[in-house]
Every structure is written in C-alpha cells, then in structure tokens.
XYZ file of C-alpha atoms in Angstrom:
585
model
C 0.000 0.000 0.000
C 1.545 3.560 -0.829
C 1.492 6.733 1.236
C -0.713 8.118 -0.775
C -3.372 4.873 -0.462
C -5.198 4.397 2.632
C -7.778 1.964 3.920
C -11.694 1.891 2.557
C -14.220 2.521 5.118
C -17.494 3.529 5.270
C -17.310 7.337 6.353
C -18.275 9.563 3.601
C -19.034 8.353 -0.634
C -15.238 8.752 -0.917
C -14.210 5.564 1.008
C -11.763 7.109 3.128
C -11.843 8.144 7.031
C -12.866 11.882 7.566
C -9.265 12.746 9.023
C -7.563 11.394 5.138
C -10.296 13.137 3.403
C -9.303 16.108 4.455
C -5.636 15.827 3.965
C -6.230 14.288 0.382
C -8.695 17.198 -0.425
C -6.721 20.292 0.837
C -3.676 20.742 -1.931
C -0.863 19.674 0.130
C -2.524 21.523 3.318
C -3.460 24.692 1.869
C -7.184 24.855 1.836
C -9.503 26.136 3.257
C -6.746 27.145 5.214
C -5.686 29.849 2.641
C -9.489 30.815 2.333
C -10.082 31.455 5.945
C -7.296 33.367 6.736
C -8.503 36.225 4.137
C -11.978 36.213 5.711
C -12.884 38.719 8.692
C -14.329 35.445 11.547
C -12.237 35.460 15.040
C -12.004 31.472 14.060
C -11.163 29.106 11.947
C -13.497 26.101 10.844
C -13.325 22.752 12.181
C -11.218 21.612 8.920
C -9.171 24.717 8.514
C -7.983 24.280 12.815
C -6.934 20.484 11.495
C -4.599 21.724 8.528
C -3.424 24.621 10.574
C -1.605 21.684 13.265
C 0.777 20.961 10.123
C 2.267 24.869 10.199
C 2.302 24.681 13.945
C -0.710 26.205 15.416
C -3.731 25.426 17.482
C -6.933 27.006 17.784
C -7.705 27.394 21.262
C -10.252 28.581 23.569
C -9.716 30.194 26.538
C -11.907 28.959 28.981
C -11.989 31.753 31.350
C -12.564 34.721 28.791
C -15.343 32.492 26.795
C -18.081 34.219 29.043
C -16.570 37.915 29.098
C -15.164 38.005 25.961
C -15.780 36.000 23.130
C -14.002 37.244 20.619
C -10.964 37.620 22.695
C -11.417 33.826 24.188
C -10.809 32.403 20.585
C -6.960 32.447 20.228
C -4.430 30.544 18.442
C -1.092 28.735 20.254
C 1.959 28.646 18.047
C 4.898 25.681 18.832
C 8.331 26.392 16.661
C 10.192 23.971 15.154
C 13.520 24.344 16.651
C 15.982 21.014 15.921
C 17.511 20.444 19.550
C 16.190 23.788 21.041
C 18.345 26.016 19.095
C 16.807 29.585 18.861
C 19.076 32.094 17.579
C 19.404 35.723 19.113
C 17.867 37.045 16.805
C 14.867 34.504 16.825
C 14.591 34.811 20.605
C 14.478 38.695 20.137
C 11.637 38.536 17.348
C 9.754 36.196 19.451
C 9.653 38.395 22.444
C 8.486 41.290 20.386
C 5.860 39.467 18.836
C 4.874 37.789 22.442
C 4.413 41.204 23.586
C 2.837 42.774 20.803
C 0.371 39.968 19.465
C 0.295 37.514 21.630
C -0.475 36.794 26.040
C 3.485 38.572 26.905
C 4.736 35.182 27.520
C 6.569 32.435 25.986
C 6.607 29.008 26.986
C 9.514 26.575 27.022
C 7.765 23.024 25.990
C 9.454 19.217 26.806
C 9.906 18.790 22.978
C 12.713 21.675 23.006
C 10.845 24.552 21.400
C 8.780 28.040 22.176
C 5.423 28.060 22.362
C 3.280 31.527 21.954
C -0.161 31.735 23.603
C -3.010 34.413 23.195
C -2.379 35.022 19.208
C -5.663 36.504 17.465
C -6.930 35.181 13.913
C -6.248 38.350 12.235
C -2.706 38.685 13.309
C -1.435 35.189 12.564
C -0.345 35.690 9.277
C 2.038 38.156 10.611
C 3.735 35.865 13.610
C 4.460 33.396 11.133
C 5.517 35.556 8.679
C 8.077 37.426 11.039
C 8.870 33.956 12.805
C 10.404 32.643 9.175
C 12.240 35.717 8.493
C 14.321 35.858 11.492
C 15.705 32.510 11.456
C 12.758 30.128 12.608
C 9.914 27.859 11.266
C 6.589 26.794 12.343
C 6.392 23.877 9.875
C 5.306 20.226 11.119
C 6.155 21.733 14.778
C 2.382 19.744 15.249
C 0.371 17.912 12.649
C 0.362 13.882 11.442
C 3.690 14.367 10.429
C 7.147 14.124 12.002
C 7.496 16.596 15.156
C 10.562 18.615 16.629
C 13.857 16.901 16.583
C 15.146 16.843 20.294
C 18.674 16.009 20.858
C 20.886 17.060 24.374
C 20.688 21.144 24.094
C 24.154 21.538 25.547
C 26.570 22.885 23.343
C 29.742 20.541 24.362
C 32.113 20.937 21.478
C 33.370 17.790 22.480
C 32.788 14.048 22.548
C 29.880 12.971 20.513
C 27.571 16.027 21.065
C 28.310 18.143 18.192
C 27.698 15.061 16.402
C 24.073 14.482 17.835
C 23.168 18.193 17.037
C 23.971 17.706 13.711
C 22.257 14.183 13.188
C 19.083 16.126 14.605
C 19.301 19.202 12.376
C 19.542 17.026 9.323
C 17.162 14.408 10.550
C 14.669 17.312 10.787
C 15.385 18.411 7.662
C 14.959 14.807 5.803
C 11.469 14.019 7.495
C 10.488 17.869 6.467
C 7.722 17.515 3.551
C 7.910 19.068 0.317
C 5.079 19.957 -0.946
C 4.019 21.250 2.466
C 6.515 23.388 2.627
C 5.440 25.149 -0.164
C 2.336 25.505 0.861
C 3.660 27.238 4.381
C 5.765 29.670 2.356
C 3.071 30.322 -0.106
C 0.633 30.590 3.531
C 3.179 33.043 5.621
C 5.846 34.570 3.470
C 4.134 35.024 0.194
C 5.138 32.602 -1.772
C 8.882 33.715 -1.003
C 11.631 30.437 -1.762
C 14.684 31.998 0.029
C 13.214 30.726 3.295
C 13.362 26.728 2.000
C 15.169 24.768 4.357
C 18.844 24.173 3.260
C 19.760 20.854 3.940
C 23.316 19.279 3.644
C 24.632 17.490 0.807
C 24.355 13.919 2.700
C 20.641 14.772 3.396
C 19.900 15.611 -0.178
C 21.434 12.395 -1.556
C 19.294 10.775 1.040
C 16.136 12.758 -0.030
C 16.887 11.918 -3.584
C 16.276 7.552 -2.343
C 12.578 8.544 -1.326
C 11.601 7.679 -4.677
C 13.040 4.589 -4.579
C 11.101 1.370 -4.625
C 9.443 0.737 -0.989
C 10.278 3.949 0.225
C 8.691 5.669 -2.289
C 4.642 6.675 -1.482
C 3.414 7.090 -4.969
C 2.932 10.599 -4.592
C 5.869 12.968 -6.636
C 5.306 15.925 -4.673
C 5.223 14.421 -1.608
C 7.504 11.188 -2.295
C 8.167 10.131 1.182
C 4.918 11.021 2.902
C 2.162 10.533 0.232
C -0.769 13.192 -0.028
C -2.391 12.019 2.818
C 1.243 12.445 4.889
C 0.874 10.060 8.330
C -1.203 8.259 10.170
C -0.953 10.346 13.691
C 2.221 12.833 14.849
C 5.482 11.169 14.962
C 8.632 11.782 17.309
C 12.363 11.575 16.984
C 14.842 11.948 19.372
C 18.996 11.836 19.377
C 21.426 11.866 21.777
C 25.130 10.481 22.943
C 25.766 7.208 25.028
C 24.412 7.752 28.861
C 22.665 11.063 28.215
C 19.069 10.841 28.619
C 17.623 14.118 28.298
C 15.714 13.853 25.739
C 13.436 10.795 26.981
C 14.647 8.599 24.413
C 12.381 5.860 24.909
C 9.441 8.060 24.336
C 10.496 8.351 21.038
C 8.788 7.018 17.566
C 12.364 6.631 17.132
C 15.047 7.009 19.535
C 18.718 6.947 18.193
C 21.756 6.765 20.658
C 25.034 8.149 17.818
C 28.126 6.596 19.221
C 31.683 8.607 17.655
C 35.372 7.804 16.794
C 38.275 9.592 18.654
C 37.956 12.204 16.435
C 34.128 12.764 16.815
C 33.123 11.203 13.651
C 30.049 9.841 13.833
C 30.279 5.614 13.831
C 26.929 4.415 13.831
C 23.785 4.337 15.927
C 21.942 2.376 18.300
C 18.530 2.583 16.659
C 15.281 2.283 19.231
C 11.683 1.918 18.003
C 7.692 2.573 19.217
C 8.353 4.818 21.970
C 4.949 7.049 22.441
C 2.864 8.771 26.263
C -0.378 9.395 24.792
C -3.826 7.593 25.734
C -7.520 7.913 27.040
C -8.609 7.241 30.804
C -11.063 4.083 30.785
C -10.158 3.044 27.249
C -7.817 0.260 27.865
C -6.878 0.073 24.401
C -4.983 3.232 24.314
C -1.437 3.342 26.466
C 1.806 4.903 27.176
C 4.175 2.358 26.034
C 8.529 2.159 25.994
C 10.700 2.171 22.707
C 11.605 -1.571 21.704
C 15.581 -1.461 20.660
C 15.659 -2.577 17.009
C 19.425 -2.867 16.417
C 22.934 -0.887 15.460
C 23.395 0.724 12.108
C 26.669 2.242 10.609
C 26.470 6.127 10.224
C 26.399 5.845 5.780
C 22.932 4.388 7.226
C 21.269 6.122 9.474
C 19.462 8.621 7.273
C 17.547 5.616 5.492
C 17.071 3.765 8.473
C 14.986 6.745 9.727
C 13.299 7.532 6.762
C 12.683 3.788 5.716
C 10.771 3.570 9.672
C 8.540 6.287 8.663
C 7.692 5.135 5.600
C 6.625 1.703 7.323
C 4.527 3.726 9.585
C 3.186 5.447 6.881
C 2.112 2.267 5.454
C 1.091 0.200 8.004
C 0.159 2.462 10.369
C -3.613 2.087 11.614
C -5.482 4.766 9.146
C -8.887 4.126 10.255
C -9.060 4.799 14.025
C -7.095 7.658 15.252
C -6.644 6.669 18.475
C -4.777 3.246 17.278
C -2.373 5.299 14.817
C 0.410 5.958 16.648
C 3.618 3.643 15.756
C 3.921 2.235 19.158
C 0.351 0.080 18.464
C 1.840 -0.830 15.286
C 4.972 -2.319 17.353
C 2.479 -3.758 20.191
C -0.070 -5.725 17.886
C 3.036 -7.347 15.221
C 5.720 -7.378 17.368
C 9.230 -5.876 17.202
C 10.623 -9.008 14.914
C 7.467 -8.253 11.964
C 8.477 -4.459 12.449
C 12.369 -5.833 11.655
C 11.693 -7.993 8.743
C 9.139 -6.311 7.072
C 11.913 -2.967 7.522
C 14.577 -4.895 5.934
C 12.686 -6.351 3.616
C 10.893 -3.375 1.708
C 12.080 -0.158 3.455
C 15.968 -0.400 4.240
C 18.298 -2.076 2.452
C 21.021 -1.240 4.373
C 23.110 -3.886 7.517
C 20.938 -3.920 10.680
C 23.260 -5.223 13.581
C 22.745 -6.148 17.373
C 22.789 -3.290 19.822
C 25.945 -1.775 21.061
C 26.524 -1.442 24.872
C 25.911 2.021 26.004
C 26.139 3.657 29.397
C 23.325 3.631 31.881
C 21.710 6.236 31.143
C 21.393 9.600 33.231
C 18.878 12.543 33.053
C 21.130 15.228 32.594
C 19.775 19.058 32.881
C 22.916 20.868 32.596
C 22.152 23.762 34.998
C 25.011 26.175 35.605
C 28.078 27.269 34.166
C 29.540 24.782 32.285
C 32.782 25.298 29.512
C 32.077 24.903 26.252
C 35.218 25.325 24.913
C 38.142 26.521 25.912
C 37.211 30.634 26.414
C 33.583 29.889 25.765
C 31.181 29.342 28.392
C 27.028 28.476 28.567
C 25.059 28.872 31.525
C 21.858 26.468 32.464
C 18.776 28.497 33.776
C 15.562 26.818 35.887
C 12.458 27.950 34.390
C 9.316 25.782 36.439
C 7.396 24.828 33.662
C 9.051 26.504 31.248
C 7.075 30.039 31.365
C 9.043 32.928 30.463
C 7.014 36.582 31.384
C 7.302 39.758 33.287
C 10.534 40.802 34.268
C 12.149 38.028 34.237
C 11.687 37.589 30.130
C 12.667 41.739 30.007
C 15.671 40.344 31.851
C 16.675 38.125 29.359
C 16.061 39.491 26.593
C 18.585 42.770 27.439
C 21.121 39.570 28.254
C 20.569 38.162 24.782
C 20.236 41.501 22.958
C 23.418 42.699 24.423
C 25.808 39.911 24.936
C 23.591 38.319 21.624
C 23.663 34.616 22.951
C 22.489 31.688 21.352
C 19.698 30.184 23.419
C 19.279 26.712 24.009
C 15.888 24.826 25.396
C 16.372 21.830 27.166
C 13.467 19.142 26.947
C 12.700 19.459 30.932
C 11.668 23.144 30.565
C 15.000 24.825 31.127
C 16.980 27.168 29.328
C 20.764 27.913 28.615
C 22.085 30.928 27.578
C 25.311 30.087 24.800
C 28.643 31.527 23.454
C 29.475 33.148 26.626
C 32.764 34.723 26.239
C 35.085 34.449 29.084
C 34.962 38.211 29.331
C 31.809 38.248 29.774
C 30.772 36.004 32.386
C 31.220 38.217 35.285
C 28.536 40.857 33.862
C 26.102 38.242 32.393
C 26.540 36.848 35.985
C 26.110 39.637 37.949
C 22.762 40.590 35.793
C 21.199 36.978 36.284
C 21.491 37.433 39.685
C 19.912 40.341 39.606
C 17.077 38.218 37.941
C 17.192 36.156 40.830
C 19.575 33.571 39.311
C 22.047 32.608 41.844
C 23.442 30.123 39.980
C 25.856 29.117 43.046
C 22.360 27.591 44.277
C 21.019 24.841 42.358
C 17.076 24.811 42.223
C 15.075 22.438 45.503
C 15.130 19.147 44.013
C 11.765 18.058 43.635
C 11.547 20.867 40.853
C 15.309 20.678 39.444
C 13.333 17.679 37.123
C 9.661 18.245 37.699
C 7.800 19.510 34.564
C 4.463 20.125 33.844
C 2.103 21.089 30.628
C 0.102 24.016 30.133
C -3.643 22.333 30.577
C -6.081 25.076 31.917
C -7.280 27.692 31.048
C -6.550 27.352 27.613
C -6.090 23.810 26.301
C -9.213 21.863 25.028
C -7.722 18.669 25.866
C -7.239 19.767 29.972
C -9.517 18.354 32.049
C -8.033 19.927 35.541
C -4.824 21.777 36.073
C -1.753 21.214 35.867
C 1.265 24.658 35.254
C -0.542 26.510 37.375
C -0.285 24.462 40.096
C 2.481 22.696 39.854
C 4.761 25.613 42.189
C 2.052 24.502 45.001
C 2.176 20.689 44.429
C 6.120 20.815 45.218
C 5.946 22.938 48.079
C 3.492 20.857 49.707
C 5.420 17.535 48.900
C 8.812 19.302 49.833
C 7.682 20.178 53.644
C 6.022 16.625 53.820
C 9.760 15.282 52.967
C 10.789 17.417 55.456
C 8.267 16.495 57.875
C 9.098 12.746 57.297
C 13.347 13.691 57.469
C 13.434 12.375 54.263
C 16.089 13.679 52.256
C 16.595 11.939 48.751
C 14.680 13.506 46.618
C 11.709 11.975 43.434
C 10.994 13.009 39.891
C 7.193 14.452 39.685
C 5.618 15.347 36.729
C 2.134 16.518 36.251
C -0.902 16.519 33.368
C -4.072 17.968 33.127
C -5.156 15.402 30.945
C -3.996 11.399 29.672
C -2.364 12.789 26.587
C 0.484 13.106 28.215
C 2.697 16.180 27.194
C 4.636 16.021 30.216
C 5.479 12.781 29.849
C 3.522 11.744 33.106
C 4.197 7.695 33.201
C 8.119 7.826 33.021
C 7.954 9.940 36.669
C 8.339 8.325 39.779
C 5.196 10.197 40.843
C 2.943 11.282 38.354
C -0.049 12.833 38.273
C -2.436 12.720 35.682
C -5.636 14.668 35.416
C -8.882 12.546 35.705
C -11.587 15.316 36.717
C -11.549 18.522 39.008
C -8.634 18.300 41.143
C -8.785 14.968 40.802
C -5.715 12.767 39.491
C -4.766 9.536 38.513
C -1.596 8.414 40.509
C 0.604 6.823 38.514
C 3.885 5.415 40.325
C 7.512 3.245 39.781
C 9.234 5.119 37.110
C 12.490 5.910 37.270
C 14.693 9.061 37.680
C 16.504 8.081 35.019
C 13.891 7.636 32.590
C 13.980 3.873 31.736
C 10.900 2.262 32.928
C 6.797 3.157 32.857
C 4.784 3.876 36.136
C 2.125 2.260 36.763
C -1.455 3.570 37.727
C -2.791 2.830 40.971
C -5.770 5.091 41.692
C -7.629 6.086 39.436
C -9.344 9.401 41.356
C -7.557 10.762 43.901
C -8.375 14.509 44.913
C -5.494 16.513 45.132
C -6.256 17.386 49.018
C -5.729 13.905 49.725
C -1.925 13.725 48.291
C 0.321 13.894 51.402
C -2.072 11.535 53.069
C -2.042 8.584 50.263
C 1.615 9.328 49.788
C 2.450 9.034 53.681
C 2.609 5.071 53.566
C 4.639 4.927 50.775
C 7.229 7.458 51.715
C 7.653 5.966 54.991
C 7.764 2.316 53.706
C 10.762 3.983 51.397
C 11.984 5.442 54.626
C 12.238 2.113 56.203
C 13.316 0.217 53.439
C 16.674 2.404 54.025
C 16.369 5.075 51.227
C 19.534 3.547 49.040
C 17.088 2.794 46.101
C 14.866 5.441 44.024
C 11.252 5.672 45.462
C 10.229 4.479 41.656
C 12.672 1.715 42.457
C 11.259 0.495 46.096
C 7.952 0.796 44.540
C 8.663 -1.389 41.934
C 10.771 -3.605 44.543
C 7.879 -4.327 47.264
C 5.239 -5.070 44.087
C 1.435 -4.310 43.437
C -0.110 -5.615 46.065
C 1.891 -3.955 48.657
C 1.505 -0.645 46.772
C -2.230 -1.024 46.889
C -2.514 -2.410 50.636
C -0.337 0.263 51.522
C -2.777 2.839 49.949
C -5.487 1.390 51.457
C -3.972 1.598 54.640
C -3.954 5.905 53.852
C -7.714 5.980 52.997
C-alpha cells in the first residue's frame, strides 16, 4: 500500500476516514486554510484548525474569557520547530516582540525543546508566522500527522559525541520535512517567497533523492516520502550520545543513541523503536508504552534507516481509528521481529546489527556554568514549567540583545544561555542574579526535574490543572519530605489530561488529570527515565496527596532510602503498593 493509499471505510461516498479526506482534499494543506485566513471570523473552521496543526498552530479557547469576551477567548497557540532547542538571538528577540505585541506577553519553554506563543488573534497570525520565518525560525510540522521537533541534548559541548548528535538532529529534521508542504507554508506566511526553503546538507539531499526509490517511495511525486495524505498520527524523533538521557529517548517514535570515533566522527547508531505517552482514561486500548531497541546501524545508514521507519509507519500504520495510529500500536499488535523484517525487507536495504553497549543512562539538565570550549562558556537556567514573562523575560532578553547569545531549550523546561565569552561572564553573571539567578544555588530538588504542561485555562484537551499548580504541588510535597526527614529527593511530573505532554508515566510520581482536582496516581518510574509507572488510583483529589503518599514514603523510609522511590515501589510489588494505599484511605 503507498502513502498516498489508505484503507476503505465507510465514512463519507469517498471511502476514506474523515481525518484522510481532508488531507487528500486540501492541496498539500493549503485549503480552506488559505481561504479562511482572508476572511474577517475570530475562528477558523473545524477543517481549517486540522490543517493549521501541520504549520504549527492550534486554535484554542480560553476557557476563562469564553463568558466575558468571546471574541478575545478564541486564540491561536503557536509551537516552533527548533531542531535540539536552538533559537538564535535574533529569533529569541523577534519572538519576544511578537509575544508582547500579538500575543499573552509570555513564551513558553515546551518538553519537545521549542517556544510556544499563547493568546495570538486570527487576524494577526499571518504576521507571527511571517516574522517567525524571516528571522531565522519555522513553524512547519512543529504539530500535525507528520514528524514533530527533533530533540537532541541542548548543551553545546564541542566535544565528545555532542556536536555530532546536534547535527544528526538538524539534518534528521530536515529529511522528514515535507515538500510539498513546505510550499504551501511559504506560499501561507511569506508570500510565496523560496529563500526561506530549508537548506539541507549534501548527505541529506542524496538521502532525499532515495525517497523515490522502490518501498520507500509513497506514490505521490510531490510528496515522495509522505504521500498526499502524509501520516497516520504525529510522529517523534529523538537523538542523543551514550548515557545522556535528556531527551526521553524511549518516548520516542524513534530514539537513536550516535556513538563517535576519537575524532568525533560519527560511527553508527543504536537505533530504538515505538516509543509514544499518549492515551484515554477508561479506554484500555490506548497506552503509554517504551521504545523496543531494534538494532545498530553504521552512520552511511542512518538517514535511510529513519526515513525507511517512517515510511513503514506510513504504510502500516492504523489509518482508520485515530486513536490506534500511533507507531507504538503498530509495534504492540506485530511485534518488534514483523516491524524488523518487514523494515529490511521493503524499506531499508542497508546492515541492521545487534545493539551496542551504552552507558546507563542519566537525566542530565545541565544547569550552571559549564565550559564549552576553551574561552567559551554556557550557563543552564531553571524555568518551572518553562514560562518565560514579566521581568524576568525583560531580563533576558537585554542579556541576549546585548551579549547576543544563542539560546538553548532543554526538553525538561529549562533554558541555557550560549557563546558566553570568558569576558563576559562576570557581567552576564552579575545581571542573572539580579534576575534572581544565583546560579551558586542549584534549584530544591523536587523541581530541578519536575515539569508540567500548560492544561487550563486554555487547552481543550485539559480536564483539571496542571502549570498553574504545579509551584504549590512541590511545596506541599517538599515540607512533607521534610516532615518525614526524608532527604533523597523523586521526579514528579504533572498533566491535566492522559495525553500526556509532560510525559507523566516515566515519573516516579505522576499525576495525571482525571476530573476537578482529581488525578490519577501513577507510580515506579524511574529518575533516570527507563521504565513506565504504573497507575494505581484512578481518582484521587489533590487534598488527599500527602495523606495517600504518607505510607509509601515511609515504607521507602524504612526500606533504608539507598534505592529510588520508583525503584522500592517497583521492589515491594502491586499488592503492597495497593494495601499500603489502602492503609492511607
């Protein structure tokens, strides 16, 4: 079956599934899109908001304007596409203008590496975009049933095999980019202007050129490695160096671990499959599920082995119900050996090998100073949440506008500030502190690693809080610790819904919106990222935390405190978990 071909079902004379109707009918995701945005309505239809994902915006509505001020309450987010959380100076400096001028006067680190805007009227999209692209950036496939950001560790090391994982996820970005589509966005938010193309390197061009080769190929000549009716659901990559996991690799549609030579040549990669957080409470069908490793490749291969996995997805991905499309279902119903063959069979031609042994694996944030080379320095900021307003954006943004630093987003919500001559660092560190970044004192450790996603008031998918209240969930677990003289520390995270932006079910403790302040406790990750919690209420009211929590911590306590609390939890087993709730109730 090509790209472009996609199952028969009963929905509509056409035969195909509303969702690849409208992909197939909109000329490579331009209409109505185009037709909309010239008309004088505060909001976009129900088919233009589903195109508009692919250049990187939602529709949203806030939920606590809707009754004062409807016009105002209909607002667009916008999510950047930013390869390993690179944003230029003069990116970051564009985006706090436009922040301030069109949009809510914030901007919001995300956990895929990229700025998000909030608060963005109809009328004045065109315009965000439009300035976005000409000052370095790109809105493209940021969201959409095509491949997402490319995160890869932020730091900017110029040693070992980082430089090499930057790379791999700039040019991995710009091989899953589509073409027609991209047209289309120029054609949407620059006018049609081609300067702004993405310039990819020679090796990614070659490797662009194979997508109309048999098995890759989807049928489709303007879009020959996607097909017309591009994927199935989003899709993720991540890249990163033996032993660092900040990125979440096994989260990943495809997680890739680049291993170098002594000289920082890229050798090969340790390729890892089906990664994926999202599902629906009381559907059982849907889950949050770990990356299966699928083998070793040498580096002349990488670029097809990534692009020959999305075109399997593409193929075989599940076209008729949405909620089954993600690859990760693909990998659970046929099984990591059908996903291997039937790669190596029609999509890569190239030598799949057995795994080689990597590090274990650490979640690395890289706050503080830190050399990048020798007279260059980068700095690691703590931003809870991510959420960048008031004076503390003003702050940085004199910073970058006079020292003009590179910025850096990390995928747990943090930010570094690059290229930091040696000159320089008493100033920048004087003025940071005036920020109130004492950067001698490392954040409290519950929220050095806790992150959280926007939820109320303005996504539709929230069904409690989560951001907002996040600050308040630490403190109170903090002086409980306290209370209890605990003093290791657990990774929290926090959603306001079971989509899981925040990547809930890797935490030790997460929290998972299930109705107002009400959660679903999910518990037994690890702080290193490598296993799935498990859910073991499925209501709990948010007043009742420190009490259901008390057993637990204390059994922890006992138990001596030398493993994780995601590690004694998984150590003592269900049943105690559970009788030990029950105990709390």
């Amino acid at each position: 079956m090509s790209g472009s071909a996609v199952p028969v079902t009963d929905s509509g004379n056409s035969g195909l599934p509303k969702a690849e109707q409208r992909k197939l009918d909109s000329v490579h995701l331009r209409e109505p899109l185009r037709t909309e945005l010239a008309n004088d309505e505060v909001r976009f239809s129900e088919d233009a908001v589903q195109l508009l994902k692919f250049h990187g915006s939602y529709q949203q509505h806030h939920r606590e304007l809707r009754k004062t001020d409807k016009i105002r309450s209909w607002q667009m987010m916008l999510r950047l596409r930013s390869p390993g959380g690179r944003i230029p100076a003069q990116l970051f400096l564009a985006l706090d203008d436009l922040s301030n001028r069109l949009g809510d006067g914030s901007l919001r680190a995300t956990t895929r590496q990229a700025f998000q805007m909030h608060g963005i009227a109809k009328a004045d999209l065109k315009e965000v975009i439009g300035t976005i692209v000409r000052n370095l950036g790109s809105t493209l496939a940021a969201c959409g049933d095509i491949n997402r950001n490319v995160m890869a560790p932020p730091a900017p090391f110029e040693k070992g095999g980082y430089p090499v994982a930057r790379r791999l996820a700039d040019e991995i970005a710009d091989l899953l980019s589509p073409e027609a589509a991209e047209g289309s966005y120029l054609d949407l938010w620059v006018d049609g202007d081609l300067s702004y193309r993405f310039k990819p390197t020679t090796a990614v061009r070659k490797a662009r050129q194979r997508q109309s080769d048999p098995g890759l190929f989807s049928g489709s000549r303007d879009e020959p490695l996607y097909g017309d009716t591009y994927l199935p659901r989003k899709f993720k990559v991540a890249v990163t160096v033996p032993g660092d996991n900040s990125v979440d690799l096994l989260t990943q549609d495809i997680g890739l671990v680049a291993f170098t030579d002594p000289s920082g040549e890229l050798r090969g990669c340790n390729v890892y499959v089906g990664g994926g957080m999202g599902r629906t409470h009381n559907k059982e069908e849907t889950f949050a599920r770990t990356a299966d490793p699928l083998g070793y490749v040498d580096a002349a291969d990488v670029l097809d082995v990534v692009q020959g996995i999305l075109a399997l997805q593409r193929d075989h991905g599940d076209r008729e119900v949405r909620k089954h499309a993600r690859m990760k279902y693909l990998l659970h119903d046929k099984g990591i050996q059908w996903f291997r063959t039937t790669l190596t069979t029609t999509y890569f031609k190239g030598d799949l090998k057995g795994l080689r042994n990597e590090p274990k694996a650490k979640l690395l944030d890289y706050l503080g100073w830190h050399r990048q080379r020798a007279g260059l320095w980068f700095v690691g900021l703590p931003l809870l949440c991510g959420r960048l307003q008031g004076e503390l954006k003003q702050g940085l943004r004199r910073i970058v506008e006079t020292y003009q630093l590179e910025i850096r987003l990390t995928a747990n919500q943090d930010l570094l500030l690059c290229n930091i001559g040696t000159a320089q660092r008493a100033a920048i560190r004087s003025e940071l502190a005036s920020l109130g970044f004492d950067v001698a004192d490392t954040p409290a450790p519950l929220a050095r690693h806790a992150i959280a996603c926007p939820a109320l008031p303005t996504c539709g998918l929230a069904i409690t809080e989560s951001e907002r209240i996040l600050p308040d969930v630490l403190d109170r677990l903090d002086a409980q610790l306290r209370r209890l003289e605990i003093e290791k520390s657990l990774l929290v995270r926090m959603t306001g819904c079971p989509n899981g932006c925040a990547r809930p079910y890797m935490a030790e403790l997460g929290l998972v919106g299930n109705g107002v302040n009400q959660y679903q406790l999910w518990l037994g990750g690890t702080p290193n990222l490598q296993r799935l919690g498990k859910p073991y209420l499925e209501k709990m009211a948010l007043a009742d935390l420190e009490t259901t929590l008390e057993p637990l911590l204390l059994s922890w306590k006992e138990a001596g405190g030398r493993r994780s609390f995601g590690d004694h939890i998984s150590k003592i087993g269900d049943q105690a978990v559970t009788d030990l709730i029950g105990a709390s109730a």
